[in-house]
mmCIF file of C-alpha atoms and ligand atoms in Angstrom:
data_model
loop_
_atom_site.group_PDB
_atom_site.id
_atom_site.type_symbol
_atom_site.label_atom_id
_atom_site.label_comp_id
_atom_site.label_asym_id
_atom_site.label_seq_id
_atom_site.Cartn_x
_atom_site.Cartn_y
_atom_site.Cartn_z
ATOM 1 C CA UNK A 1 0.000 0.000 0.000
ATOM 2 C CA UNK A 2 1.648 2.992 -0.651
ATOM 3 C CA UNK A 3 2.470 5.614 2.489
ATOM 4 C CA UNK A 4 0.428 8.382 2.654
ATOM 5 C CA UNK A 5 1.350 12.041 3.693
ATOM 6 C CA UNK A 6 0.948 12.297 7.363
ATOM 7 C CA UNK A 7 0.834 15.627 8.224
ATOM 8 C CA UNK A 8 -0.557 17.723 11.680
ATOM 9 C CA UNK A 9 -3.366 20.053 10.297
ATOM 10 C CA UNK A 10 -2.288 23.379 12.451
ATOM 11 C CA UNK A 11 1.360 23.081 11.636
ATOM 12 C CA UNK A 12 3.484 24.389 8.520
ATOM 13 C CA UNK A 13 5.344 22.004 6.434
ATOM 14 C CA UNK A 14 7.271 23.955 3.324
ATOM 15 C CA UNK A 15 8.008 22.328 0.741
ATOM 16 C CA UNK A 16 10.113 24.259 -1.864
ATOM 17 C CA UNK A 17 11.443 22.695 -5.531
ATOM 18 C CA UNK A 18 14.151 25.073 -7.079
ATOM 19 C CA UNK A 19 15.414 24.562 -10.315
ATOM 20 C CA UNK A 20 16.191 25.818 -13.449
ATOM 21 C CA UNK A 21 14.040 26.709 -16.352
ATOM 22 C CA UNK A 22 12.745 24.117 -18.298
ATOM 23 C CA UNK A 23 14.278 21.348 -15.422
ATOM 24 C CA UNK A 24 10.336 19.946 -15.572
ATOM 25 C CA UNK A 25 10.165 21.018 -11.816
ATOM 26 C CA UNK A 26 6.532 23.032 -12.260
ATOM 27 C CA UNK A 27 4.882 19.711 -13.435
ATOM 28 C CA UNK A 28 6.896 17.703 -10.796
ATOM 29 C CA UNK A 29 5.234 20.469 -7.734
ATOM 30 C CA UNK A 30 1.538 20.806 -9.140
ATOM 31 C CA UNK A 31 1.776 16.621 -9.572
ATOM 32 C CA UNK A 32 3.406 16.425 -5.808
ATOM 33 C CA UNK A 33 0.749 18.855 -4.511
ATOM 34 C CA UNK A 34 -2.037 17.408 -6.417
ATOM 35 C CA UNK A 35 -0.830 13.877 -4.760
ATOM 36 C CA UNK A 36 -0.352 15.399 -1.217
ATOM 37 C CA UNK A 37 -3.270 17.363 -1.347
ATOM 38 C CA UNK A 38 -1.590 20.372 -0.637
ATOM 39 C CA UNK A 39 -1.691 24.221 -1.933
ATOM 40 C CA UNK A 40 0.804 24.738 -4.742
ATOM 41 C CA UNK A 41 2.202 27.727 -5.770
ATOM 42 C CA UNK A 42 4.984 28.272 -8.912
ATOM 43 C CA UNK A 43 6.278 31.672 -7.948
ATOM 44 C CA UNK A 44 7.798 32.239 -11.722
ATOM 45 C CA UNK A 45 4.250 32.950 -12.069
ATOM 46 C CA UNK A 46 4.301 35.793 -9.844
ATOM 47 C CA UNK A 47 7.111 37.579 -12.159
ATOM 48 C CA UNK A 48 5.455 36.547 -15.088
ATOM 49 C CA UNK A 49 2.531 38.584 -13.630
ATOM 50 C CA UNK A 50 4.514 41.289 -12.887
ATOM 51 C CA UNK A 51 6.485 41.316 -16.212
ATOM 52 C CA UNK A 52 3.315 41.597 -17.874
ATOM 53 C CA UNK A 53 1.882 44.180 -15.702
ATOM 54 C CA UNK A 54 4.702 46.585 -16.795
ATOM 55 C CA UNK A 55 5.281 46.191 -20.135
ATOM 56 C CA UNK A 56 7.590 46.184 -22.716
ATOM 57 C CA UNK A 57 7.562 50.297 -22.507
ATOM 58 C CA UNK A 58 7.869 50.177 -18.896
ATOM 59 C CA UNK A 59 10.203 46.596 -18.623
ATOM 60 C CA UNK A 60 13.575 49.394 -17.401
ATOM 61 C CA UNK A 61 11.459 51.105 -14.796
ATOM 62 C CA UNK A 62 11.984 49.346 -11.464
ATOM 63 C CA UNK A 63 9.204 51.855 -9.521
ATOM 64 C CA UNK A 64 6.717 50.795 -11.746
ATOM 65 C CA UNK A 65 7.675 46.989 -11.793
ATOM 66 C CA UNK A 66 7.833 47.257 -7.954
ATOM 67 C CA UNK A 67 4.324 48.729 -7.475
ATOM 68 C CA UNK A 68 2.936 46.130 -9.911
ATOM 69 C CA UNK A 69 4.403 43.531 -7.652
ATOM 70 C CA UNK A 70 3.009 45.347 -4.535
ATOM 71 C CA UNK A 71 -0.640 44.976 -5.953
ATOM 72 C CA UNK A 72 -0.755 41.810 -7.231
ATOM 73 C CA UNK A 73 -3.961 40.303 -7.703
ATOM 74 C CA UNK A 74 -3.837 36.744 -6.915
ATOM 75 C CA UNK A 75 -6.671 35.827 -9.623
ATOM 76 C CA UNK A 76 -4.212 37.755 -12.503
ATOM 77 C CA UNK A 77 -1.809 33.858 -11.907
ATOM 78 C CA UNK A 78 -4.365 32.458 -13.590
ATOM 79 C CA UNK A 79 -4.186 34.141 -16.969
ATOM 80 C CA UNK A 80 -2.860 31.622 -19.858
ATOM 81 C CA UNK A 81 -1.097 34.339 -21.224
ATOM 82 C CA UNK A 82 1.592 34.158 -18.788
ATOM 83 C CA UNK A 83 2.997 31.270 -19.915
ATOM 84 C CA UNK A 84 4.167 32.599 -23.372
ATOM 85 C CA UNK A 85 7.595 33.166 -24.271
ATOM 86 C CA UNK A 86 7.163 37.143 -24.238
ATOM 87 C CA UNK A 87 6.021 36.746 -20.932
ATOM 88 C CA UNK A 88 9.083 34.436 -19.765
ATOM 89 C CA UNK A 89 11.516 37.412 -20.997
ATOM 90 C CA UNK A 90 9.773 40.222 -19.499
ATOM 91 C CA UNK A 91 9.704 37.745 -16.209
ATOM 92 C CA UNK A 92 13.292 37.009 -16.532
ATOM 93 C CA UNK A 93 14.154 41.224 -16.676
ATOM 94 C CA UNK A 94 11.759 41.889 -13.201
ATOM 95 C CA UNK A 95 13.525 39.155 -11.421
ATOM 96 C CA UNK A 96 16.749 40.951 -11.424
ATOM 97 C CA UNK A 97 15.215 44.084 -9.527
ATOM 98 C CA UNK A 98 15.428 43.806 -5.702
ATOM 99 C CA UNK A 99 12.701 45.897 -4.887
ATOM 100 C CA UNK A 100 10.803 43.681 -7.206
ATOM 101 C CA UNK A 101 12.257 40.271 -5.313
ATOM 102 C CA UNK A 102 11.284 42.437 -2.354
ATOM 103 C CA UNK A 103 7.910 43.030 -2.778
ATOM 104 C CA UNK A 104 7.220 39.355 -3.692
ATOM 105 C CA UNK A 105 8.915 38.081 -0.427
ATOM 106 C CA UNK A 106 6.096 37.894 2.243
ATOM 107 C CA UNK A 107 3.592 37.097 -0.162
ATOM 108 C CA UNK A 108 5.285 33.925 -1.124
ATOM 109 C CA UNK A 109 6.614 33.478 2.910
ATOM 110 C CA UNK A 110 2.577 33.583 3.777
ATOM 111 C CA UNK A 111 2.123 30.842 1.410
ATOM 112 C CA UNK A 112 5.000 28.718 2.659
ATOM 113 C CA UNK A 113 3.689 28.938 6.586
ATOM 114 C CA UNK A 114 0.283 27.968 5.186
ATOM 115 C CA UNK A 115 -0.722 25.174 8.307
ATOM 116 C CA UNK A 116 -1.085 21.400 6.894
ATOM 117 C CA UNK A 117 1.830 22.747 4.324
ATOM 118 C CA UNK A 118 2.880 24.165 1.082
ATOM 119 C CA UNK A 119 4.547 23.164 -2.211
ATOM 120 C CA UNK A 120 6.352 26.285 -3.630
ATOM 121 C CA UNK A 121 8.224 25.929 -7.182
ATOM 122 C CA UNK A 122 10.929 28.280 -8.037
ATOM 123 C CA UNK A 123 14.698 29.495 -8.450
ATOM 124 C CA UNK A 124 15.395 30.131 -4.723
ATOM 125 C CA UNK A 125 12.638 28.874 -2.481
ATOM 126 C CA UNK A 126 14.914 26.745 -0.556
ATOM 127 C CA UNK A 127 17.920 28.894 -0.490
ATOM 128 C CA UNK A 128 16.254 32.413 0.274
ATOM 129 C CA UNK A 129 12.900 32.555 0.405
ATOM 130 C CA UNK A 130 12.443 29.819 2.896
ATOM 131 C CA UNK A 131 16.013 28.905 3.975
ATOM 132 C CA UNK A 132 14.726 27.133 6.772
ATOM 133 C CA UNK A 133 12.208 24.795 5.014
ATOM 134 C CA UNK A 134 12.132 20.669 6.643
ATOM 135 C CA UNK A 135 11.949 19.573 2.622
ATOM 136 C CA UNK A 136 14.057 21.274 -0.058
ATOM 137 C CA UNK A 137 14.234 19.474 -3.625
ATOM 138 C CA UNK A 138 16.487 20.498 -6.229
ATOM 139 C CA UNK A 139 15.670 19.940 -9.770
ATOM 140 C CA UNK A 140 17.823 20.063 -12.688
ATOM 141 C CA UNK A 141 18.772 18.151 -16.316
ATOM 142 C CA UNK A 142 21.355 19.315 -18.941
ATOM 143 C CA UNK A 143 20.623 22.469 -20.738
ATOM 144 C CA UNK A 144 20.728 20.110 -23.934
ATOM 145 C CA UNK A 145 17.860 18.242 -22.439
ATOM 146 C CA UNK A 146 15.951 21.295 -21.276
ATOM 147 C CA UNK A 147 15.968 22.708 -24.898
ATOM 148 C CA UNK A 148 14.651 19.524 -26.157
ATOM 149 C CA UNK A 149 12.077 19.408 -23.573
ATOM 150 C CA UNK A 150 11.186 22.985 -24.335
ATOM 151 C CA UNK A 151 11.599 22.794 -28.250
ATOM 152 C CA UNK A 152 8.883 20.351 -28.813
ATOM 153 C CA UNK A 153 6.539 21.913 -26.508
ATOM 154 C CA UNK A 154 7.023 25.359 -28.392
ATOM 155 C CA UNK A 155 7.217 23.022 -31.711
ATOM 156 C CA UNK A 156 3.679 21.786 -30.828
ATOM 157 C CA UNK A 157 2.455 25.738 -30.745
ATOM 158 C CA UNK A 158 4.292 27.175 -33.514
ATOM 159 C CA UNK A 159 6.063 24.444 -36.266
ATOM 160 C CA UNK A 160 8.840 27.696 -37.354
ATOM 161 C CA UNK A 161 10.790 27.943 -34.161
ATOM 162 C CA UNK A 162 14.617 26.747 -34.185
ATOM 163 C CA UNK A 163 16.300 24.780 -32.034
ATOM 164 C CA UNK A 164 18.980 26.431 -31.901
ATOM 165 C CA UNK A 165 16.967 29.706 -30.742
ATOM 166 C CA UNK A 166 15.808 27.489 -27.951
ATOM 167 C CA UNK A 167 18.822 26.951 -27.113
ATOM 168 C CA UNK A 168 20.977 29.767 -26.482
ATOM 169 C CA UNK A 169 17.656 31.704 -24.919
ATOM 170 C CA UNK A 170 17.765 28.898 -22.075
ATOM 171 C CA UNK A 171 21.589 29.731 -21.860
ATOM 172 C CA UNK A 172 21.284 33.240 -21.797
ATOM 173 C CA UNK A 173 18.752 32.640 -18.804
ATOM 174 C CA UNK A 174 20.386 29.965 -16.966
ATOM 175 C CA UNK A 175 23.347 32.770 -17.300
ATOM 176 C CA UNK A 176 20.799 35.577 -15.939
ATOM 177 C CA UNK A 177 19.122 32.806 -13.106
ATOM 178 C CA UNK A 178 22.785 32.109 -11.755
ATOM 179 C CA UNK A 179 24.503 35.277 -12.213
ATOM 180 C CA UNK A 180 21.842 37.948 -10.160
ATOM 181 C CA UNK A 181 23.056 40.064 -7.266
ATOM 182 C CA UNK A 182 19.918 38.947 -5.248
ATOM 183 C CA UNK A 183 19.060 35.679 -4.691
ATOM 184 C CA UNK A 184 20.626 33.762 -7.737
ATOM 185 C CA UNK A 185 19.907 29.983 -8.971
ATOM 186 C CA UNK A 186 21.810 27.945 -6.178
ATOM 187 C CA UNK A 187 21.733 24.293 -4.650
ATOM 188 C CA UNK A 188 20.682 24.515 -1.224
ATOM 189 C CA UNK A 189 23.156 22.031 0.653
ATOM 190 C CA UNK A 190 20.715 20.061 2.187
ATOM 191 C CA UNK A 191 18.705 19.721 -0.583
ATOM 192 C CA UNK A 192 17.757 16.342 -2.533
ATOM 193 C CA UNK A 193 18.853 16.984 -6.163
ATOM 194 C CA UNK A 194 17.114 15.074 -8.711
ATOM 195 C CA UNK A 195 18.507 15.233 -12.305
ATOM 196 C CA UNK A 196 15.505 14.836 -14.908
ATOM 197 C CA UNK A 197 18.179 14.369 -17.922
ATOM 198 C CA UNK A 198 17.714 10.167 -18.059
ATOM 199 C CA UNK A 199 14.498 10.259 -15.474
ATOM 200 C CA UNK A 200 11.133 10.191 -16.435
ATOM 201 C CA UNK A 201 8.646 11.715 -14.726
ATOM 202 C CA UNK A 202 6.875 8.413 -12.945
ATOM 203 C CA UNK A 203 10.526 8.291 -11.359
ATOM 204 C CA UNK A 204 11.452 11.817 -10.567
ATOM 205 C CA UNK A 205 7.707 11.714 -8.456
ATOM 206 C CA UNK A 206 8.281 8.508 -6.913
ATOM 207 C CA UNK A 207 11.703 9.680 -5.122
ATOM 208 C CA UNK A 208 10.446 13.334 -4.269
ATOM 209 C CA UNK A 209 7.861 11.344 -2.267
ATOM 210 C CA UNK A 210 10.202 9.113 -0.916
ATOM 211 C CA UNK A 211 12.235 11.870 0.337
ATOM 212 C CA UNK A 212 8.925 14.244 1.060
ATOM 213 C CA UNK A 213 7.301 11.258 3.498
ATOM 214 C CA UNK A 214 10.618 10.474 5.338
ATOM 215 C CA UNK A 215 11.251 14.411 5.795
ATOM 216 C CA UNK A 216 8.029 14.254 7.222
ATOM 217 C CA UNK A 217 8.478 11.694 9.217
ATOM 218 C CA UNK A 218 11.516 13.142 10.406
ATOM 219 C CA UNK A 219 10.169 16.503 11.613
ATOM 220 C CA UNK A 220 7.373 15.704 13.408
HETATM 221 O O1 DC B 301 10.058 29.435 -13.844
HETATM 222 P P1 DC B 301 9.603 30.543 -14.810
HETATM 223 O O2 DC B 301 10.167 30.413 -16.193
HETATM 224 O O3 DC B 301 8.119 30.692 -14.815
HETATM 225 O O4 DC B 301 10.206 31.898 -14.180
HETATM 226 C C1 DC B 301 10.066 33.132 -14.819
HETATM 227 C C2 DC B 301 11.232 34.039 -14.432
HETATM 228 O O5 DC B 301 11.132 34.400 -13.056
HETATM 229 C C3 DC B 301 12.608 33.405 -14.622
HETATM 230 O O6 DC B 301 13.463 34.313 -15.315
HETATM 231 C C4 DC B 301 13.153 33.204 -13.254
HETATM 232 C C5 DC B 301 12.354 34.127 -12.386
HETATM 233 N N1 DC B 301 12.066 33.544 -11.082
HETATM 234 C C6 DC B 301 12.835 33.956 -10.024
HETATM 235 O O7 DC B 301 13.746 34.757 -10.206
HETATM 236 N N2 DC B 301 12.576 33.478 -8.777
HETATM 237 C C7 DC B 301 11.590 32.597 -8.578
HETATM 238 N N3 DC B 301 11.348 32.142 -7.335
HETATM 239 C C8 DC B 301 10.800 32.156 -9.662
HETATM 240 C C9 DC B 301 11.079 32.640 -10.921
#
């Protein structure tokens, strides 16, 4: 019989998956959550929100990018459009301002000390946002991988885009992700890292919760 998630109702438990873009880690958090039964929130979504709430026009202004991020409407993480290339560009620009980082910090904190726990998915959940969190899951694959994952998803959208596009614009983020002043792409020491290049997804969910249930176990 497989273990089930035995958690106490009143008490946090944070669960945070960092990774890079493209790793598969968004799928492997809204599966996990969907499994645990608990909240799930990808926090790219939250600069993809704000990217879009600014603009191309506006993309250099940090005031306005940090205002948008201050009045976030939860409901506007629901918009399709935020998943769109564009989107991912303008996201990837916001996430280098500090006041923008700033803004988003207690809003995604709140989520993480939800009681009964939380599965947040992002670039440094474990490392800054919620350094302190009892399960911390790294998830990464080769950037070759990643841009195969990510060309035939974009492939199945539009049949003219290159692979070699795909490519070097998951470089040049991977090179923007690691290389921030604030809060860059790290692996948290104690995480569990799980590298997606030669596992499927049936296997990359079965050890995150392995790990998840004994963490649990563990803490309580
Ligand atoms: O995971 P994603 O592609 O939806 O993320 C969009 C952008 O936001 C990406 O450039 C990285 C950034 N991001 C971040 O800096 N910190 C997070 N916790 C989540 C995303």
């Amino acid at each position: 019989m497989t273990q089930r998630f035995d958690w106490p109702a009143d008490r946090p438990f944070t669960i945070a998956i960092d990774g890079p873009a493209s790793s598969g880690k968004s799928t492997i958090g809204a599966r996990l959550a969907a499994d645990l039964e608990l909240p799930f929130l990808d926090t790219g979504l939250l600069y993809r929100a704000v990217g879009k709430a600014v603009g191309e026009t506006r993309i250099e202004d940090a005031a306005a990018a940090a205002r948008a991020a201050r009045s976030l409407d939860p409901t506007a993480l629901d918009d399709p459009a935020l998943h769109n290339e564009t989107v991912g560009a303008l996201a990837s620009r916001v996430a280098v301002m500090p006041e923008v980082r700033q803004a988003l910090l207690a809003w995604q904190r709140d989520f993480a000390a939800r009681p009964g726990g939380a599965v947040l998915v992002g670039r440094d959940i474990g490392s800054h946002v919620c350094p302190a969190a009892p399960c911390k899951i790294f998830i990464t694959a080769t950037v070759e991988a990643r841009a195969a994952r990510r060309f035939e998803q974009l492939r199945a959208l539009d049949d003219g885009v290159i692979h070699s596009a795909v490519l070097a614009e998951l470089r040049r983020r991977d090179a923007r992700d690691a290389a921030r002043a604030i809060a860059p792409l790290v692996t948290p020491d104690d995480a569990l890292v799980l590298d997606t290049t030669s596992l499927d997804v049936a296997a990359t969910l079965e050890a995150a919760r392995g790990f998840i249930l004994e963490r649990a176990a563990r803490c309580r």
